Amino acid sequence: MARQRPRPPATTHRHLEPLYERCWVCGRGLWNFDTHSRTVATLDGLVHYTLTIRACPNPTCERFRRGYHPEAEGVVALPHSEFGLDVIAFVGTQRYQEHRSVPEIHRLLSARGVGIAARTVTELLHRYEELVTVCLTDRARLQEQLTGQGAVVLAIDGMQPDAGQEVLWVIRDLLAGSVLLARSLLSSTQEDLAALLREVKEGLPVPIRGVVSDGQLAIRAAVKAVLPGVPHQLCQFHYLKEAAMPIYEADRHAKKELKKQVRGVRPIERAVEGREDPVAQATRAYCQAVRSALTDDGRPPLCAAGLQLQERLTAIQASLRGVAKKGDCRASFRVWKSSSTEGSRARPRCGPRSRPPTGGCMRRRGSSTRRRP
Ligand SMILES: [Zn+2]
């Protein structure tokens, strides 16, 4: 779908020029042939670039009238892309390092002021994958880097963007953080994984000192077969996640029960619709706080969503009680009380919250589902 609203004006303007002033084929002075302008969305805002394009004026030269763009343009964005390379890098790291889903990344970008459609996030993710592939095929650079460090510790992990899709297997070196192999496989049997490990092992100029994985049976068997005697450690994040599973289940149940207590926000919002007085504004702020607390989600093992919700609702309730006690916003509280009885059995408790509606979770799992044996 095409853009429905025009882009806002750029906040920064920059001018780029090519480095060479003389043709490197025939030696003639280059002419300023054309001027291009493009606007690139970066994490720091919209930047408008004016680019000087040069060309050789010599009709007998092979560079005759062939546009020569500023070298620095390549550092800013890919050809024809509206988004900067920093945005592509952000999308890629959020997806593959933080395990965030595309909607989550879209929300993060929107929160940073990058105007982007959710579908474009997926497209940028594809660009990121292509760039990583190009980087991976630069074997000489990788070999040099690995030789310098003397050994590698492998991490093997499979990611499935959506249920039913191929699993992307990534083997990284944890010491340098380099990706050694990335391949999509339809099946993830022991033989498939062993073949990947063998390929990595044979291409390495240094020994493998250890392997870290989530401990899937197929991975365990493959490591045992291809790398006998190499220590294989379970990833601590996965370890914690599995250990916290019973607590997670209890927490999820608690969250479900808590949610039942704060139903009926919409009728309250409707009751003050179209009003701009302080009471209406305060009421809307409380409603927003409840919504934000409800939509916030924590993921195990480091973030208990139910406990987080309970903590936030308690804070909202305390704030509301404070307001009611002061008396200056009694009307707001009355509106609240009367409206809440229309839409739900329970009275919603809410209040402003200084924390933004993102959770404090250290690490999240996105929609990526993991294939288990
Ligand atoms: Zn020339």
Short mmCIF file of C-alpha atoms and ligand atoms in Angstrom, two decimals:
data_model
loop_
_atom_site.label_atom_id
_atom_site.label_comp_id
_atom_site.label_asym_id
_atom_site.label_seq_id
_atom_site.Cartn_x
_atom_site.Cartn_y
_atom_site.Cartn_z
CA MET A 1 0.00 0.00 0.00
CA ALA A 2 1.34 3.42 -0.91
CA ARG A 3 2.02 6.05 1.71
CA GLN A 4 -1.23 7.76 2.74
CA ARG A 5 0.33 10.82 4.32
CA PRO A 6 3.25 12.89 3.04
CA ARG A 7 6.56 12.50 4.85
CA PRO A 8 7.23 15.28 7.35
CA PRO A 9 9.96 17.75 6.34
CA ALA A 10 13.56 16.67 6.96
CA THR A 11 15.12 17.88 10.19
CA THR A 12 18.73 17.88 8.90
CA HIS A 13 20.22 18.86 5.53
CA ARG A 14 23.55 17.55 4.24
CA HIS A 15 25.50 17.94 1.01
CA LEU A 16 27.75 15.19 -0.37
CA GLU A 17 30.35 15.47 -3.14
CA PRO A 18 32.45 12.81 -4.90
CA LEU A 19 36.09 12.56 -3.76
CA TYR A 20 37.75 12.66 -7.22
CA GLU A 21 37.83 15.82 -9.31
CA ARG A 22 39.66 14.28 -12.28
CA CYS A 23 38.66 11.22 -14.34
CA TRP A 24 40.69 8.20 -13.22
CA VAL A 25 40.62 6.73 -16.75
CA CYS A 26 41.63 9.63 -19.01
CA GLY A 27 42.73 12.26 -16.49
CA ARG A 28 40.34 15.02 -17.70
CA GLY A 29 38.70 17.28 -15.09
CA LEU A 30 35.25 15.92 -14.18
CA TRP A 31 32.14 18.02 -14.77
CA ASN A 32 29.35 18.49 -12.31
CA PHE A 33 26.90 16.51 -14.36
CA ASP A 34 23.79 16.47 -12.22
CA THR A 35 22.42 17.03 -8.71
CA HIS A 36 20.30 14.46 -6.96
CA SER A 37 18.44 14.82 -3.74
CA ARG A 38 17.10 12.12 -1.50
CA THR A 39 15.59 12.00 1.96
CA VAL A 40 16.66 9.19 4.25
CA ALA A 41 14.95 8.17 7.48
CA THR A 42 17.60 7.47 10.12
CA LEU A 43 17.33 6.72 13.83
CA ASP A 44 18.21 10.38 14.45
CA GLY A 45 15.46 11.72 12.22
CA LEU A 46 14.82 12.53 8.57
CA VAL A 47 17.93 13.71 6.73
CA HIS A 48 17.76 15.45 3.36
CA TYR A 49 20.83 14.85 1.17
CA THR A 50 21.86 16.84 -1.88
CA LEU A 51 24.32 14.86 -3.98
CA THR A 52 26.64 16.22 -6.62
CA ILE A 53 26.97 13.76 -9.51
CA ARG A 54 30.09 14.12 -11.68
CA ALA A 55 30.89 12.71 -15.12
CA CYS A 56 33.76 12.71 -17.60
CA PRO A 57 33.29 15.21 -20.47
CA ASN A 58 35.69 13.37 -22.82
CA PRO A 59 33.67 11.64 -25.62
CA THR A 60 36.51 9.17 -26.29
CA CYS A 61 36.66 8.06 -22.61
CA GLU A 62 34.81 4.98 -21.36
CA ARG A 63 33.54 7.08 -18.42
CA PHE A 64 31.97 9.64 -20.79
CA ARG A 65 28.73 10.96 -19.25
CA ARG A 66 28.60 8.07 -16.81
CA GLY A 67 27.40 9.41 -13.47
CA TYR A 68 29.84 9.25 -10.58
CA HIS A 69 28.04 9.47 -7.20
CA PRO A 70 29.59 10.62 -3.92
CA GLU A 71 31.33 7.73 -2.16
CA ALA A 72 29.80 8.71 1.20
CA GLU A 73 26.31 7.99 -0.13
CA GLY A 74 26.96 4.26 0.30
CA VAL A 75 27.53 4.70 4.03
CA VAL A 76 24.17 6.39 4.48
CA ALA A 77 21.72 4.06 2.76
CA LEU A 78 21.36 1.33 0.16
CA PRO A 79 20.54 2.51 -3.39
CA HIS A 80 16.88 3.63 -3.71
CA SER A 81 16.23 2.93 -0.03
CA GLU A 82 14.23 5.41 2.03
CA PHE A 83 15.78 4.11 5.24
CA GLY A 84 19.32 4.49 6.50
CA LEU A 85 21.67 1.59 7.12
CA ASP A 86 21.41 2.36 10.85
CA VAL A 87 17.69 1.51 10.71
CA ILE A 88 18.44 -1.77 8.89
CA ALA A 89 21.10 -2.63 11.49
CA PHE A 90 18.65 -1.79 14.28
CA VAL A 91 15.96 -4.06 12.78
CA GLY A 92 18.45 -6.93 12.35
CA THR A 93 19.89 -6.73 15.86
CA GLN A 94 16.45 -6.43 17.47
CA ARG A 95 15.30 -9.51 15.56
CA TYR A 96 18.30 -11.78 15.93
CA GLN A 97 19.96 -10.57 19.14
CA GLU A 98 16.96 -9.51 21.19
CA HIS A 99 14.58 -12.04 19.56
CA ARG A 100 11.88 -9.40 19.07
CA SER A 101 9.03 -9.98 16.66
CA VAL A 102 8.33 -7.72 13.67
CA PRO A 103 5.37 -5.96 15.42
CA GLU A 104 7.58 -5.35 18.47
CA ILE A 105 10.35 -3.87 16.30
CA HIS A 106 7.76 -1.76 14.51
CA ARG A 107 6.59 -0.38 17.86
CA LEU A 108 10.16 0.34 18.95
CA LEU A 109 10.91 2.22 15.73
CA SER A 110 7.68 4.20 15.96
CA ALA A 111 8.53 5.09 19.56
CA ARG A 112 11.88 6.45 18.32
CA GLY A 113 10.07 8.64 15.81
CA VAL A 114 10.88 6.59 12.69
CA GLY A 115 7.77 6.68 10.50
CA ILE A 116 7.62 3.18 9.07
CA ALA A 117 4.99 0.63 8.06
CA ALA A 118 5.04 -2.81 9.68
CA ARG A 119 5.46 -4.40 6.24
CA THR A 120 8.53 -2.28 5.60
CA VAL A 121 10.11 -3.65 8.79
CA THR A 122 9.87 -7.12 7.21
CA GLU A 123 11.44 -5.78 4.00
CA LEU A 124 14.29 -4.18 5.96
CA LEU A 125 14.81 -7.48 7.75
CA HIS A 126 15.31 -9.12 4.35
CA ARG A 127 17.85 -6.40 3.42
CA TYR A 128 19.65 -7.08 6.70
CA GLU A 129 19.81 -10.80 5.92
CA GLU A 130 21.21 -10.06 2.46
CA LEU A 131 23.89 -7.79 3.93
CA VAL A 132 24.83 -10.46 6.47
CA THR A 133 25.11 -12.99 3.62
CA VAL A 134 27.44 -10.67 1.73
CA CYS A 135 29.51 -10.25 4.88
CA LEU A 136 29.61 -14.04 5.41
CA THR A 137 30.91 -14.70 1.93
CA ASP A 138 33.95 -12.54 2.70
CA ARG A 139 35.84 -15.61 3.91
CA ALA A 140 39.32 -14.03 3.78
CA ARG A 141 38.44 -11.37 6.36
CA LEU A 142 36.86 -13.96 8.65
CA GLN A 143 39.78 -16.39 8.41
CA GLU A 144 42.22 -13.64 9.31
CA GLN A 145 40.14 -12.60 12.31
CA LEU A 146 39.79 -16.17 13.60
CA THR A 147 43.48 -16.99 13.13
CA GLY A 148 44.30 -13.97 15.28
CA GLN A 149 42.20 -15.18 18.21
CA GLY A 150 43.56 -18.77 18.18
CA ALA A 151 40.32 -20.67 18.92
CA VAL A 152 36.53 -20.43 18.65
CA VAL A 153 33.56 -21.19 20.91
CA LEU A 154 30.53 -22.05 18.81
CA ALA A 155 26.92 -21.10 19.51
CA ILE A 156 24.29 -22.95 17.51
CA ASP A 157 20.72 -21.74 17.42
CA GLY A 158 17.67 -22.26 15.22
CA MET A 159 15.08 -19.57 14.56
CA GLN A 160 11.71 -19.99 12.93
CA PRO A 161 10.13 -16.69 11.83
CA ASP A 162 6.65 -18.22 11.70
CA ALA A 163 5.14 -21.62 12.37
CA GLY A 164 5.49 -23.90 9.38
CA GLN A 165 8.35 -21.91 7.83
CA GLU A 166 11.90 -23.11 7.39
CA VAL A 167 14.17 -22.87 10.42
CA LEU A 168 17.12 -20.53 10.02
CA TRP A 169 20.13 -22.17 11.65
CA VAL A 170 22.88 -19.82 12.73
CA ILE A 171 26.30 -20.92 13.94
CA ARG A 172 28.30 -18.09 15.55
CA ASP A 173 31.69 -17.71 17.15
CA LEU A 174 31.07 -16.34 20.63
CA LEU A 175 34.60 -14.97 21.07
CA ALA A 176 34.46 -12.62 18.09
CA GLY A 177 30.68 -12.49 17.71
CA SER A 178 31.00 -13.43 14.04
CA VAL A 179 28.42 -15.48 12.20
CA LEU A 180 30.18 -18.48 10.69
CA LEU A 181 27.22 -20.05 8.93
CA ALA A 182 23.55 -19.26 8.42
CA ARG A 183 21.27 -21.61 6.53
CA SER A 184 17.57 -22.31 6.31
CA LEU A 185 16.57 -25.94 6.68
CA LEU A 186 13.16 -27.51 6.26
CA SER A 187 13.98 -30.31 8.66
CA SER A 188 16.32 -30.16 11.63
CA THR A 189 17.38 -33.74 12.19
CA GLN A 190 20.63 -34.79 13.79
CA GLU A 191 22.09 -35.51 10.33
CA ASP A 192 21.15 -32.05 9.01
CA LEU A 193 22.75 -30.31 11.96
CA ALA A 194 25.81 -32.56 11.88
CA ALA A 195 26.35 -31.56 8.24
CA LEU A 196 26.26 -27.87 9.20
CA LEU A 197 28.72 -28.39 12.07
CA ARG A 198 31.03 -30.41 9.84
CA GLU A 199 31.02 -27.63 7.25
CA VAL A 200 31.95 -25.05 9.88
CA LYS A 201 34.61 -27.29 11.44
CA GLU A 202 36.30 -27.94 8.10
CA GLY A 203 36.39 -24.25 7.20
CA LEU A 204 37.94 -23.14 10.48
CA PRO A 205 41.66 -22.36 10.68
CA VAL A 206 41.62 -22.79 14.49
CA PRO A 207 40.33 -25.44 16.95
CA ILE A 208 36.84 -25.40 18.51
CA ARG A 209 37.12 -25.02 22.30
CA GLY A 210 33.43 -25.40 23.17
CA VAL A 211 29.80 -25.32 22.04
CA VAL A 212 26.85 -23.49 23.57
CA SER A 213 23.25 -24.33 22.61
CA ASP A 214 19.75 -24.68 24.03
CA GLY A 215 20.40 -28.40 24.41
CA GLN A 216 17.90 -29.79 21.88
CA LEU A 217 18.38 -33.53 21.52
CA ALA A 218 19.23 -33.23 17.81
CA ILE A 219 21.91 -30.61 18.54
CA ARG A 220 23.36 -32.67 21.38
CA ALA A 221 23.64 -35.74 19.17
CA ALA A 222 25.10 -33.75 16.26
CA VAL A 223 27.75 -32.09 18.47
CA LYS A 224 28.65 -35.45 19.98
CA ALA A 225 29.09 -36.98 16.54
CA VAL A 226 31.03 -34.18 14.85
CA LEU A 227 32.94 -32.68 17.80
CA PRO A 228 33.71 -35.58 20.17
CA GLY A 229 35.31 -34.44 23.41
CA VAL A 230 34.45 -30.76 22.90
CA PRO A 231 32.62 -29.36 25.96
CA HIS A 232 28.96 -28.59 25.23
CA GLN A 233 27.22 -26.17 27.57
CA LEU A 234 23.55 -25.38 27.82
CA CYS A 235 22.78 -21.71 27.14
CA GLN A 236 22.06 -20.01 30.46
CA PHE A 237 19.10 -18.12 29.09
CA HIS A 238 17.44 -21.34 27.96
CA TYR A 239 18.41 -22.99 31.24
CA LEU A 240 16.70 -20.26 33.25
CA LYS A 241 13.70 -20.26 30.94
CA GLU A 242 13.11 -23.97 31.38
CA ALA A 243 13.68 -23.77 35.14
CA ALA A 244 11.20 -20.88 35.47
CA MET A 245 8.45 -22.66 33.52
CA PRO A 246 6.26 -23.64 36.55
CA ILE A 247 6.53 -20.09 37.94
CA TYR A 248 5.70 -18.72 34.51
CA GLU A 249 2.55 -20.82 34.33
CA ALA A 250 1.41 -19.62 37.78
CA ASP A 251 2.23 -16.03 36.85
CA ARG A 252 0.26 -16.29 33.62
CA HIS A 253 -2.77 -17.52 35.53
CA ALA A 254 -2.42 -14.64 38.01
CA LYS A 255 -2.27 -12.18 35.14
CA LYS A 256 -5.43 -13.61 33.59
CA GLU A 257 -7.29 -13.22 36.90
CA LEU A 258 -5.98 -9.67 37.38
CA LYS A 259 -7.11 -8.67 33.91
CA LYS A 260 -10.67 -9.67 34.79
CA GLN A 261 -10.60 -7.06 37.57
CA VAL A 262 -9.93 -4.12 35.28
CA ARG A 263 -12.43 -4.66 32.51
CA GLY A 264 -14.60 -1.81 31.29
CA VAL A 265 -12.09 0.94 30.50
CA ARG A 266 -13.86 1.80 27.26
CA PRO A 267 -17.24 2.87 28.82
CA ILE A 268 -15.33 5.23 31.12
CA GLU A 269 -13.47 6.76 28.17
CA ARG A 270 -16.77 7.10 26.35
CA ALA A 271 -18.31 8.91 29.31
CA VAL A 272 -15.79 11.76 29.03
CA GLU A 273 -15.55 11.78 25.22
CA GLY A 274 -15.44 15.24 23.70
CA ARG A 275 -14.68 16.93 27.01
CA GLU A 276 -11.44 18.83 27.58
CA ASP A 277 -11.84 19.88 31.21
CA PRO A 278 -9.22 18.79 33.81
CA VAL A 279 -11.45 16.01 35.15
CA ALA A 280 -11.89 14.51 31.68
CA GLN A 281 -8.18 14.80 30.99
CA ALA A 282 -7.30 13.11 34.27
CA THR A 283 -9.81 10.36 33.59
CA ARG A 284 -8.35 9.72 30.15
CA ALA A 285 -4.84 9.60 31.60
CA TYR A 286 -5.95 6.97 34.12
CA CYS A 287 -7.57 4.94 31.34
CA GLN A 288 -4.40 5.13 29.31
CA ALA A 289 -2.37 3.99 32.29
CA VAL A 290 -4.60 0.93 32.70
CA ARG A 291 -4.39 0.11 29.00
CA SER A 292 -0.63 0.44 29.04
CA ALA A 293 -0.38 -1.83 32.10
CA LEU A 294 -2.60 -4.43 30.41
CA THR A 295 -0.80 -4.51 27.08
CA ASP A 296 2.66 -4.61 28.58
CA ASP A 297 4.03 -8.08 28.46
CA GLY A 298 6.92 -9.67 30.21
CA ARG A 299 8.57 -12.85 29.13
CA PRO A 300 10.10 -15.53 31.26
CA PRO A 301 12.50 -16.07 32.89
CA LEU A 302 13.53 -12.55 33.88
CA CYS A 303 10.19 -10.79 33.70
CA ALA A 304 7.01 -12.01 35.38
CA ALA A 305 4.17 -10.34 33.50
CA GLY A 306 1.57 -11.06 36.22
CA LEU A 307 3.72 -9.62 38.99
CA GLN A 308 4.49 -6.61 36.84
CA LEU A 309 0.79 -6.02 36.17
CA GLN A 310 -0.04 -6.40 39.85
CA GLU A 311 2.66 -3.88 40.75
CA ARG A 312 1.43 -1.37 38.22
CA LEU A 313 -2.25 -1.73 39.09
CA THR A 314 -1.41 -1.31 42.77
CA ALA A 315 0.41 1.92 41.95
CA ILE A 316 -2.56 3.11 39.89
CA GLN A 317 -4.97 2.25 42.69
CA ALA A 318 -2.82 4.09 45.26
CA SER A 319 -2.74 7.13 42.99
CA LEU A 320 -6.51 7.07 42.56
CA ARG A 321 -7.03 6.79 46.32
CA GLY A 322 -4.72 9.76 46.83
CA VAL A 323 -6.72 11.81 44.35
CA ALA A 324 -10.00 10.82 45.99
CA LYS A 325 -8.67 11.71 49.45
CA LYS A 326 -7.49 15.17 48.31
CA GLY A 327 -11.00 15.84 47.11
CA ASP A 328 -10.01 18.12 44.26
CA CYS A 329 -10.72 15.43 41.73
CA ARG A 330 -13.63 13.78 43.49
CA ALA A 331 -15.76 14.34 40.45
CA SER A 332 -13.28 12.38 38.36
CA PHE A 333 -13.49 9.51 40.75
CA ARG A 334 -17.28 9.61 40.71
CA VAL A 335 -17.33 9.54 36.91
CA TRP A 336 -15.02 6.60 37.13
CA LYS A 337 -17.10 4.75 39.65
CA SER A 338 -20.41 5.23 37.91
CA SER A 339 -19.07 4.41 34.45
CA SER A 340 -17.19 1.36 35.57
CA THR A 341 -20.35 -0.26 36.87
CA GLU A 342 -21.92 -0.02 33.40
CA GLY A 343 -19.34 -2.11 31.57
CA SER A 344 -18.04 -4.48 34.17
CA ARG A 345 -18.67 -5.98 37.52
CA ALA A 346 -15.45 -4.74 38.99
CA ARG A 347 -14.25 -1.18 39.37
CA PRO A 348 -11.24 -0.42 37.25
CA ARG A 349 -8.33 0.89 39.22
CA CYS A 350 -5.90 2.99 37.38
CA GLY A 351 -3.59 5.96 37.58
CA PRO A 352 -0.83 7.77 35.76
CA ARG A 353 2.43 6.03 35.44
CA SER A 354 5.72 7.66 34.72
CA ARG A 355 7.22 4.54 33.24
CA PRO A 356 6.77 4.18 29.46
CA PRO A 357 4.59 1.27 28.39
CA THR A 358 7.50 -0.99 27.61
CA GLY A 359 8.46 -3.66 30.11
CA GLY A 360 11.69 -3.68 32.02
CA CYS A 361 12.50 -7.11 30.76
CA MET A 362 16.15 -7.69 30.01
CA ARG A 363 15.50 -9.99 27.14
CA ARG A 364 12.38 -10.93 25.26
CA ARG A 365 11.35 -13.70 23.01
CA GLY A 366 9.33 -12.49 20.09
CA SER A 367 6.89 -14.42 17.98
CA SER A 368 9.77 -16.58 16.91
CA THR A 369 8.90 -20.12 17.75
CA ARG A 370 11.58 -22.63 18.30
CA ARG A 371 11.46 -26.08 16.91
CA ARG A 372 11.76 -28.57 19.69
CA PRO A 373 12.66 -32.20 19.24
ZN ZN B 1 37.52 10.20 -18.71
#
